[in-house]
Amino acid sequence: MGGADAAATVGAYRFAQVWVHGVAAVRESAAAAVVVRFAGIYGPGRTRLIERVRAHEPGGAAYTNRIHRDDCAGVLHHLLRLERPLPLYLAADSEPAKQCAVMGWMAERLGLPAPSGADAGDASLGKRCRNARLVASGYEFEYPSFREGYGAIIAAMVRRAG
């Protein structure tokens, strides 16, 4: 399967350029360091995408990558315990997906109509990020895809509302 890994070149966006310079500064320092690049973080209190579904906003056609906030903490804990970690990891769940697909799945779980068609203009944006280096290090995801992570959030929302 194709996709970007932790060492992949990033796009021309300002954020990506700043990130690349930050990684270079860490590598050039004398301190031993491990850089972890997290995908989009979601979890309790980070439900912007769910709110977009509730507002019937369309999803994008670009691939997006995400990681549950509990897995962010788990990744850091795991890497701190490794005897010889690699210098760079990409922390993203195991299922990159088009934003419109994630939002459609959410709408179905929430009993809402599917969001309107995706904006095809952004289909060339985004990358399918690979977490192979992280998984090979022995990390096991609590939420391996958006389905488990957002599923738990939606279930909690339904329980609170019921």
PDB file of C-alpha atoms in Angstrom, residues 65-153:
ATOM      1  CA  ASN A  65      -5.142  10.963   8.868  1.00  0.00           C
ATOM      2  CA  ARG A  66      -6.013  11.010  12.515  1.00  0.00           C
ATOM      3  CA  ILE A  67      -5.134   9.607  15.918  1.00  0.00           C
ATOM      4  CA  HIS A  68      -7.182   9.411  19.112  1.00  0.00           C
ATOM      5  CA  ARG A  69      -5.831  11.484  21.993  1.00  0.00           C
ATOM      6  CA  ASP A  70      -5.525   8.324  24.160  1.00  0.00           C
ATOM      7  CA  ASP A  71      -3.300   6.769  21.500  1.00  0.00           C
ATOM      8  CA  CYS A  72      -1.171   9.948  21.491  1.00  0.00           C
ATOM      9  CA  ALA A  73      -0.429   9.358  25.159  1.00  0.00           C
ATOM     10  CA  GLY A  74       0.037   5.642  24.515  1.00  0.00           C
ATOM     11  CA  VAL A  75       2.530   6.284  21.717  1.00  0.00           C
ATOM     12  CA  LEU A  76       4.633   8.584  23.889  1.00  0.00           C
ATOM     13  CA  HIS A  77       4.580   6.104  26.780  1.00  0.00           C
ATOM     14  CA  HIS A  78       5.543   3.269  24.428  1.00  0.00           C
ATOM     15  CA  LEU A  79       8.413   5.173  22.815  1.00  0.00           C
ATOM     16  CA  LEU A  80       9.801   6.255  26.185  1.00  0.00           C
ATOM     17  CA  ARG A  81      10.073   2.588  27.145  1.00  0.00           C
ATOM     18  CA  LEU A  82      11.967   1.508  24.018  1.00  0.00           C
ATOM     19  CA  GLU A  83      15.627   0.754  24.544  1.00  0.00           C
ATOM     20  CA  ARG A  84      16.662   2.021  21.100  1.00  0.00           C
ATOM     21  CA  PRO A  85      13.939   4.073  19.467  1.00  0.00           C
ATOM     22  CA  LEU A  86      14.365   5.389  15.958  1.00  0.00           C
ATOM     23  CA  PRO A  87      14.800   9.158  15.620  1.00  0.00           C
ATOM     24  CA  LEU A  88      11.451   9.805  13.905  1.00  0.00           C
ATOM     25  CA  TYR A  89       7.939   8.309  14.068  1.00  0.00           C
ATOM     26  CA  LEU A  90       4.658   9.143  12.393  1.00  0.00           C
ATOM     27  CA  ALA A  91       1.780   8.660  14.826  1.00  0.00           C
ATOM     28  CA  ALA A  92      -1.424   8.087  12.863  1.00  0.00           C
ATOM     29  CA  ASP A  93      -4.032   5.374  13.149  1.00  0.00           C
ATOM     30  CA  SER A  94      -4.051   2.446  10.751  1.00  0.00           C
ATOM     31  CA  GLU A  95      -6.747   3.678   8.383  1.00  0.00           C
ATOM     32  CA  PRO A  96      -6.244   6.858   6.397  1.00  0.00           C
ATOM     33  CA  ALA A  97      -9.594   7.772   4.884  1.00  0.00           C
ATOM     34  CA  LYS A  98     -11.205  10.461   2.814  1.00  0.00           C
ATOM     35  CA  GLN A  99     -12.830  13.025   5.057  1.00  0.00           C
ATOM     36  CA  CYS A 100     -16.157  12.580   3.270  1.00  0.00           C
ATOM     37  CA  ALA A 101     -16.081   8.830   4.046  1.00  0.00           C
ATOM     38  CA  VAL A 102     -15.406   9.465   7.736  1.00  0.00           C
ATOM     39  CA  MET A 103     -18.205  12.039   7.881  1.00  0.00           C
ATOM     40  CA  GLY A 104     -20.596   9.706   6.060  1.00  0.00           C
ATOM     41  CA  TRP A 105     -19.845   6.944   8.567  1.00  0.00           C
ATOM     42  CA  MET A 106     -20.460   9.375  11.440  1.00  0.00           C
ATOM     43  CA  ALA A 107     -23.745  10.580   9.958  1.00  0.00           C
ATOM     44  CA  GLU A 108     -24.970   7.000   9.716  1.00  0.00           C
ATOM     45  CA  ARG A 109     -24.090   6.356  13.388  1.00  0.00           C
ATOM     46  CA  LEU A 110     -25.776   9.589  14.448  1.00  0.00           C
ATOM     47  CA  GLY A 111     -28.917   8.829  12.437  1.00  0.00           C
ATOM     48  CA  LEU A 112     -28.381  11.873  10.244  1.00  0.00           C
ATOM     49  CA  PRO A 113     -28.521  12.216   6.474  1.00  0.00           C
ATOM     50  CA  ALA A 114     -25.224  11.671   4.714  1.00  0.00           C
ATOM     51  CA  PRO A 115     -23.315  14.908   4.113  1.00  0.00           C
ATOM     52  CA  SER A 116     -23.677  16.408   0.660  1.00  0.00           C
ATOM     53  CA  GLY A 117     -21.097  15.579  -1.989  1.00  0.00           C
ATOM     54  CA  ALA A 118     -17.437  16.092  -1.300  1.00  0.00           C
ATOM     55  CA  ASP A 119     -15.620  19.117  -2.602  1.00  0.00           C
ATOM     56  CA  ALA A 120     -13.683  17.562  -5.482  1.00  0.00           C
ATOM     57  CA  GLY A 121     -11.356  20.569  -5.550  1.00  0.00           C
ATOM     58  CA  ASP A 122      -9.370  19.233  -2.617  1.00  0.00           C
ATOM     59  CA  ALA A 123      -9.058  15.628  -3.846  1.00  0.00           C
ATOM     60  CA  SER A 124      -5.378  16.104  -4.685  1.00  0.00           C
ATOM     61  CA  LEU A 125      -4.593  17.361  -1.172  1.00  0.00           C
ATOM     62  CA  GLY A 126      -3.730  15.115   1.726  1.00  0.00           C
ATOM     63  CA  LYS A 127      -1.679  11.962   1.994  1.00  0.00           C
ATOM     64  CA  ARG A 128      -2.349   8.456   3.227  1.00  0.00           C
ATOM     65  CA  CYS A 129       0.150   8.268   6.055  1.00  0.00           C
ATOM     66  CA  ARG A 130       1.689   4.941   7.062  1.00  0.00           C
ATOM     67  CA  ASN A 131       2.329   4.080  10.679  1.00  0.00           C
ATOM     68  CA  ALA A 132       4.455   1.011   9.813  1.00  0.00           C
ATOM     69  CA  ARG A 133       7.514   2.240  11.723  1.00  0.00           C
ATOM     70  CA  LEU A 134       5.452   2.780  14.880  1.00  0.00           C
ATOM     71  CA  VAL A 135       3.656  -0.567  14.578  1.00  0.00           C
ATOM     72  CA  ALA A 136       6.970  -2.351  13.911  1.00  0.00           C
ATOM     73  CA  SER A 137       8.255  -0.907  17.201  1.00  0.00           C
ATOM     74  CA  GLY A 138       5.535  -2.901  18.979  1.00  0.00           C
ATOM     75  CA  TYR A 139       2.888  -0.243  19.565  1.00  0.00           C
ATOM     76  CA  GLU A 140      -0.691  -1.560  19.616  1.00  0.00           C
ATOM     77  CA  PHE A 141      -3.437   0.984  19.050  1.00  0.00           C
ATOM     78  CA  GLU A 142      -6.319   1.285  21.468  1.00  0.00           C
ATOM     79  CA  TYR A 143      -8.245   2.853  18.573  1.00  0.00           C
ATOM     80  CA  PRO A 144      -6.773   1.400  15.349  1.00  0.00           C
ATOM     81  CA  SER A 145      -9.134   3.380  13.108  1.00  0.00           C
ATOM     82  CA  PHE A 146     -11.628   6.229  13.202  1.00  0.00           C
ATOM     83  CA  ARG A 147     -14.411   3.661  13.587  1.00  0.00           C
ATOM     84  CA  GLU A 148     -13.298   2.538  17.040  1.00  0.00           C
ATOM     85  CA  GLY A 149     -12.307   6.004  18.223  1.00  0.00           C
ATOM     86  CA  TYR A 150     -15.232   8.036  16.953  1.00  0.00           C
ATOM     87  CA  GLY A 151     -17.523   5.076  17.684  1.00  0.00           C
ATOM     88  CA  ALA A 152     -16.642   5.340  21.384  1.00  0.00           C
ATOM     89  CA  ILE A 153     -17.133   9.122  21.349  1.00  0.00           C
TER      90      ILE A 153
END
